[in-house]
Short mmCIF file of C-alpha atoms and ligand atoms in Angstrom, two decimals:
data_model
loop_
_atom_site.label_atom_id
_atom_site.label_comp_id
_atom_site.label_asym_id
_atom_site.label_seq_id
_atom_site.Cartn_x
_atom_site.Cartn_y
_atom_site.Cartn_z
CA MET A 20 71.28 90.89 88.68
CA ALA A 21 73.87 93.56 88.84
CA ILE A 22 76.37 94.51 91.61
CA VAL A 23 77.46 98.05 91.90
CA SER A 24 79.44 100.18 94.41
CA ALA A 25 79.28 103.88 95.18
CA ILE A 26 83.43 104.91 95.04
CA ASN A 27 84.92 108.19 95.66
CA LEU A 28 88.01 108.66 97.61
CA LYS A 29 86.46 112.06 99.11
CA GLY A 30 83.97 112.37 101.79
CA GLY A 31 81.19 113.84 102.22
CA VAL A 32 79.84 114.37 98.68
CA GLY A 33 76.99 111.79 99.20
CA LYS A 34 77.85 107.90 98.44
CA THR A 35 75.82 107.11 101.23
CA SER A 36 72.73 108.97 100.82
CA LEU A 37 72.91 107.92 97.34
CA CYS A 38 72.73 104.44 97.92
CA LEU A 39 70.17 104.77 100.43
CA HIS A 40 67.48 106.65 98.72
CA LEU A 41 68.57 104.69 95.18
CA ALA A 42 67.48 101.57 97.19
CA GLY A 43 64.17 102.63 97.79
CA ALA A 44 63.79 104.11 94.30
CA LEU A 45 64.88 100.78 92.67
CA SER A 46 62.49 98.63 95.22
CA GLN A 47 59.81 101.21 93.93
CA LEU A 48 60.29 100.53 90.24
CA GLY A 49 59.73 96.27 90.91
CA ARG A 50 63.45 95.89 91.92
CA ARG A 51 64.82 93.35 94.75
CA VAL A 52 67.18 95.22 96.35
CA LEU A 53 70.20 94.40 98.67
CA ALA A 54 71.56 97.33 100.06
CA VAL A 55 75.49 96.79 101.07
CA ASP A 56 76.88 99.12 104.37
CA ASN A 57 80.52 98.14 103.19
CA ASP A 58 81.62 101.32 105.44
CA PRO A 59 82.78 100.99 109.01
CA GLN A 60 81.36 104.21 110.09
CA SER A 61 78.15 102.45 109.20
CA SER A 62 75.68 105.52 107.96
CA LEU A 63 73.71 103.39 105.50
CA THR A 64 72.90 100.87 108.70
CA ALA A 65 71.58 104.00 110.92
CA GLY A 66 69.89 104.94 108.34
CA PHE A 67 67.57 102.05 108.31
CA LEU A 68 67.71 101.22 111.97
CA GLY A 69 68.87 104.32 113.74
CA SER A 70 72.34 104.86 115.31
CA GLN A 71 71.95 103.16 118.42
CA PRO A 72 70.51 99.75 117.35
CA THR A 73 73.43 100.33 114.62
CA ARG A 74 76.02 100.75 117.49
CA GLN A 75 75.11 97.69 119.10
CA LEU A 76 74.60 94.90 116.35
CA ASP A 77 76.80 91.84 117.05
CA PRO A 78 79.91 91.85 114.45
CA SER A 79 78.38 88.39 113.85
CA GLY A 80 75.52 89.61 112.24
CA THR A 81 77.08 92.33 110.29
CA ILE A 82 79.81 92.81 107.40
CA ALA A 83 82.46 92.40 109.87
CA ALA A 84 81.73 88.69 109.83
CA ILE A 85 82.58 88.06 106.03
CA TYR A 86 85.78 90.23 106.50
CA ALA A 87 86.69 88.17 109.65
CA GLY A 88 86.55 84.89 106.90
CA ASP A 89 83.93 83.51 109.24
CA ASP A 90 82.07 82.42 105.85
CA PRO A 91 78.74 83.54 107.67
CA MET A 92 75.28 81.80 106.18
CA PRO A 93 73.35 84.72 104.26
CA GLY A 94 70.59 84.30 106.65
CA ALA A 95 72.89 85.50 109.73
CA VAL A 96 73.87 88.75 108.10
CA ILE A 97 71.24 89.83 105.97
CA ARG A 98 68.40 91.31 107.19
CA PRO A 99 65.05 92.75 106.42
CA THR A 100 64.74 96.49 106.54
CA GLY A 101 61.06 96.61 106.52
CA PHE A 102 60.56 98.09 103.15
CA GLU A 103 59.09 95.56 100.79
CA ARG A 104 61.85 94.30 98.29
CA ILE A 105 64.89 96.17 100.33
CA ASP A 106 67.28 93.95 102.34
CA LEU A 107 70.35 94.90 104.56
CA LEU A 108 73.98 93.73 104.90
CA ALA A 109 74.53 95.87 107.85
CA GLY A 110 77.71 97.31 108.51
CA SER A 111 79.76 97.11 111.55
CA ARG A 112 82.27 99.77 113.12
CA PHE A 113 84.11 96.40 114.02
CA ALA A 114 84.96 95.90 110.56
CA VAL A 115 87.45 99.14 110.58
CA GLY A 116 90.12 96.95 111.44
CA SER A 117 89.74 94.63 108.07
CA ASN A 118 89.53 97.90 106.16
CA VAL A 119 93.65 97.63 105.60
CA PRO A 120 95.76 100.09 103.05
CA ASN A 121 97.43 99.02 100.11
CA PRO A 122 94.41 96.00 99.47
CA HIS A 123 96.60 95.00 96.16
CA THR A 124 99.03 93.62 98.22
CA ALA A 125 96.70 91.75 100.91
CA PRO A 126 96.37 88.02 100.10
CA HIS A 127 93.75 87.41 96.86
CA ALA A 128 91.94 85.85 99.58
CA ASP A 129 90.77 88.64 101.34
CA GLN A 130 90.14 90.13 98.50
CA VAL A 131 87.14 88.43 97.30
CA LEU A 132 85.97 87.52 100.89
CA LEU A 133 82.71 90.02 99.52
CA ARG A 134 82.56 88.45 96.12
CA ASP A 135 82.12 84.85 97.26
CA PHE A 136 79.58 85.79 100.07
CA LEU A 137 77.84 87.84 97.54
CA GLU A 138 77.90 85.01 95.01
CA LEU A 139 75.73 83.12 97.63
CA VAL A 140 72.62 85.40 97.22
CA ARG A 141 72.87 86.44 93.78
CA GLY A 142 69.75 84.79 92.37
CA ASP A 143 67.58 86.33 95.63
CA TYR A 144 68.54 90.27 94.24
CA ASP A 145 68.17 92.02 90.93
CA VAL A 146 70.42 95.13 92.15
CA VAL A 147 73.00 94.74 94.86
CA LEU A 148 74.11 98.57 95.78
CA ILE A 149 77.22 98.59 98.01
CA ASP A 150 77.91 101.71 99.97
CA CYS A 151 82.09 102.27 100.79
CA PRO A 152 84.28 104.46 103.23
CA PRO A 153 85.80 107.47 101.64
CA ASN A 154 89.33 105.92 100.75
CA LEU A 155 90.37 103.35 98.70
CA HIS A 156 91.36 100.96 101.09
CA MET A 157 90.20 97.47 101.35
CA ALA A 158 86.52 97.85 101.53
CA SER A 159 86.04 99.41 98.49
CA TRP A 160 88.74 97.49 96.91
CA ALA A 161 87.03 94.31 97.65
CA ALA A 162 83.78 96.11 96.60
CA MET A 163 85.16 97.23 93.04
CA ALA A 164 86.40 93.22 93.09
CA ALA A 165 82.98 91.78 93.66
CA SER A 166 80.83 94.38 91.45
CA ASP A 167 80.06 94.47 87.93
CA ALA A 168 80.29 98.32 87.50
CA PHE A 169 80.88 100.97 89.97
CA MET A 170 79.27 104.80 90.24
CA VAL A 171 80.99 107.79 91.50
CA PRO A 172 78.68 110.39 92.95
CA VAL A 173 80.58 113.57 92.88
CA GLN A 174 80.09 117.54 94.62
CA PRO A 175 79.75 119.79 91.80
CA GLU A 176 82.45 122.24 93.75
CA ASP A 177 85.44 119.63 93.34
CA PHE A 178 87.05 121.30 90.68
CA GLY A 179 91.02 119.41 91.42
CA ALA A 180 88.95 116.29 91.24
CA GLN A 181 91.79 114.62 92.28
CA GLY A 182 89.69 112.29 93.98
CA THR A 183 87.87 110.39 90.66
CA GLN A 184 91.00 110.37 89.41
CA ASP A 185 92.30 108.52 92.40
CA VAL A 186 89.07 106.26 91.69
CA ILE A 187 89.89 105.80 88.54
CA GLU A 188 93.50 104.12 89.23
CA SER A 189 92.37 102.23 91.96
CA ALA A 190 89.63 100.85 89.70
CA ALA A 191 92.52 99.93 87.13
CA GLY A 192 93.91 98.00 89.95
CA VAL A 193 90.88 95.92 90.40
CA ARG A 194 90.80 94.94 87.07
CA ALA A 195 93.96 94.31 86.58
CA VAL A 196 94.32 92.20 89.41
CA VAL A 197 90.92 90.58 90.37
CA ASN A 198 87.88 91.54 88.34
CA PRO A 199 88.97 92.08 84.77
CA GLY A 200 85.26 92.78 84.26
CA LEU A 201 84.52 95.90 86.06
CA ALA A 202 82.78 98.78 84.12
CA LEU A 203 82.27 102.64 85.18
CA ALA A 204 78.39 102.99 85.68
CA GLY A 205 78.83 106.65 85.28
CA TYR A 206 79.11 109.94 87.72
CA ILE A 207 76.45 111.37 89.40
CA VAL A 208 76.26 114.79 90.37
CA SER A 209 74.58 115.14 93.97
CA MET A 210 74.12 118.32 95.98
CA TYR A 211 73.44 119.80 92.79
CA GLN A 212 72.20 123.56 92.91
CA ALA A 213 70.81 124.25 89.30
CA ARG A 214 70.49 127.92 89.17
CA ARG A 215 74.34 128.41 90.86
CA SER A 216 76.53 128.92 87.76
CA VAL A 217 79.21 127.68 89.39
CA HIS A 218 77.48 124.22 89.34
CA GLN A 219 76.81 124.76 85.96
CA ALA A 220 80.37 125.13 84.94
CA TYR A 221 81.50 122.13 87.14
CA VAL A 222 78.98 119.79 85.17
CA ALA A 223 79.82 121.23 81.70
CA HIS A 224 83.53 120.66 83.07
CA LEU A 225 82.90 117.12 83.94
CA LYS A 226 81.09 116.34 80.15
CA GLU A 227 83.37 117.69 78.46
CA ALA A 228 86.24 115.53 80.61
CA HIS A 229 84.05 112.37 80.77
CA GLY A 230 81.40 112.65 78.19
CA ALA A 231 78.73 110.13 78.19
CA ALA A 232 80.13 108.79 81.86
CA VAL A 233 78.46 111.04 83.13
CA PHE A 234 74.96 110.89 84.10
CA ALA A 235 72.16 112.82 82.72
CA ALA A 236 69.93 112.72 85.54
CA ALA A 237 71.49 114.50 88.47
CA ILE A 238 70.49 114.65 92.38
CA PRO A 239 69.32 118.07 93.37
CA GLU A 240 70.68 119.41 96.96
CA ALA A 241 67.71 119.33 98.71
CA ALA A 242 66.78 119.23 102.52
CA GLU A 243 64.33 116.51 102.26
CA PHE A 244 67.09 114.18 101.08
CA ALA A 245 68.17 114.79 104.73
CA GLU A 246 64.92 115.21 106.76
CA ALA A 247 64.05 111.75 104.67
CA VAL A 248 67.32 110.10 106.77
CA MET A 249 66.17 111.25 109.76
CA ALA A 250 63.01 110.03 109.66
CA ARG A 251 65.19 106.64 108.66
CA LYS A 252 63.31 106.28 105.03
CA PRO A 253 64.60 106.40 101.70
CA ILE A 254 62.73 109.61 100.37
CA GLY A 255 60.78 107.74 97.81
CA PHE A 256 58.60 106.36 100.72
CA HIS A 257 59.07 109.93 102.55
CA LYS A 258 57.74 112.04 100.31
CA PRO A 259 56.74 110.16 97.40
CA ARG A 260 55.66 112.91 95.09
CA GLY A 261 58.12 115.77 96.06
CA ALA A 262 60.66 116.77 93.63
CA ALA A 263 63.84 115.01 95.55
CA ALA A 264 62.12 111.61 95.01
CA LYS A 265 61.35 112.49 91.32
CA ALA A 266 65.31 112.96 90.94
CA ILE A 267 66.30 109.84 92.08
CA ARG A 268 64.10 107.90 90.55
CA ALA A 269 64.99 109.70 86.99
CA VAL A 270 68.89 108.56 88.21
CA ALA A 271 67.52 105.23 89.41
CA GLU A 272 65.81 104.28 86.07
CA GLU A 273 68.79 105.28 84.05
CA LEU A 274 71.13 103.15 86.21
CA VAL A 275 69.02 100.41 85.33
CA GLY A 276 69.85 101.00 81.73
CA ARG A 277 73.49 101.36 81.73
CA LEU A 278 73.82 98.35 84.00
CA ASP A 279 71.56 96.59 81.69
CA ALA A 280 73.53 97.85 79.24
CA ILE A 281 76.92 96.94 80.64
CA ALA A 282 75.13 93.10 80.57
CA VAL A 283 74.27 92.91 77.27
CA GLY A 284 78.54 94.43 76.47
CA SER A 285 79.74 91.68 78.77
CA ARG A 286 77.68 88.64 77.32
CA ALA A 287 78.68 90.43 73.97
CA GLY A 288 82.28 89.92 74.39
CA GLU A 289 82.11 86.56 76.56
CA ALA A 290 80.14 85.20 73.06
CA ALA A 291 83.14 86.87 70.92
N1 ATP B 306 71.21 115.94 97.69
C1 ATP B 306 71.29 116.35 98.86
N2 ATP B 306 70.93 117.16 99.50
C2 ATP B 306 71.22 118.04 100.40
N3 ATP B 306 71.85 116.99 101.56
C3 ATP B 306 72.64 115.96 101.23
C4 ATP B 306 72.25 115.16 99.64
N4 ATP B 306 73.05 114.22 99.59
C5 ATP B 306 73.56 114.07 100.76
N5 ATP B 306 73.42 115.22 101.48
C6 ATP B 306 73.75 115.37 102.88
O1 ATP B 306 75.07 115.94 103.41
C7 ATP B 306 75.59 114.95 103.77
C8 ATP B 306 76.62 113.77 103.34
O2 ATP B 306 75.92 113.01 102.79
P1 ATP B 306 76.70 110.97 102.67
O3 ATP B 306 76.70 110.94 104.01
O4 ATP B 306 75.37 110.99 101.93
O5 ATP B 306 77.68 111.22 102.10
P2 ATP B 306 79.05 110.31 102.16
O6 ATP B 306 79.84 110.40 100.78
O7 ATP B 306 78.54 109.24 102.05
O8 ATP B 306 80.48 110.37 103.19
P3 ATP B 306 81.02 109.56 103.76
O9 ATP B 306 82.10 109.76 103.16
O10 ATP B 306 81.28 110.16 105.23
O11 ATP B 306 80.61 108.09 104.05
C9 ATP B 306 74.85 114.29 104.94
O12 ATP B 306 74.37 115.05 105.90
C10 ATP B 306 73.45 114.32 103.70
O13 ATP B 306 72.40 114.44 104.54
MG1 MG B 307 79.04 107.45 103.60
#
């Protein structure tokens, strides 16, 4: 089983969309998935449950209980989504107070609350996907502390790519302080328009800078993704035969391969 976080300091790059649709694609590949909404905006939860039901969730049944140090039983905070093999650890706007800046200065116990909780459910899932807020405060830090790997969705117009630099520095901090085994699963280009030369140039630039860390599979810009969210379904359950679903499936397959390679590498490291 692998735990993987979606991290980018930049907002609106497709982190939540990636987690929702990947959860669907992975479940359709036969994997048991836990989707973790680690963003107080709770968009991933709204994607599964709808906005109003999400607002009305009692924080004791969400990730807020974990960050509050309440040590909830898994069954109290993890719920089925209605999609086979996908469970949800719901997010909560009440978790915003725990998302403190400068997480490396916070007590160690706070940094590992999410990791300790996920240890309890490790055996129940093949993949845990953690959606994170567009900042590098405690939520993203705790997610990386709990993760085997992180993936960085990037929009192909952010030529400065300052967001990703900060992510790499934050990941280095997590490795130094709390999780030396944290691996980079890779950069995933989202909202890609193959016919736009500016997008082609961006991807070429990204591959020059990061080589094999860039996923070969990209997520195209497509209205169906947002439509699927409106329908509260991962794209694979909304339009399973469409190009958008096919693209996400390719990303899911590549992610599985990368996570397997990371697991093999870390076992080899332990044995050495
Ligand atoms: N591949 C895509 N094609 C078209 N629209 C997309 C695609 N991916 C995401 N979007 C849309 O772009 C917007 C931002 O996406 P999303 O919410 O996933 O980003 P985010 O990085 O999670 O944002 P935030 O930083 O606020 O959490 C949403 O309205 C979403 O529906
Ligand atoms: Mg989001």
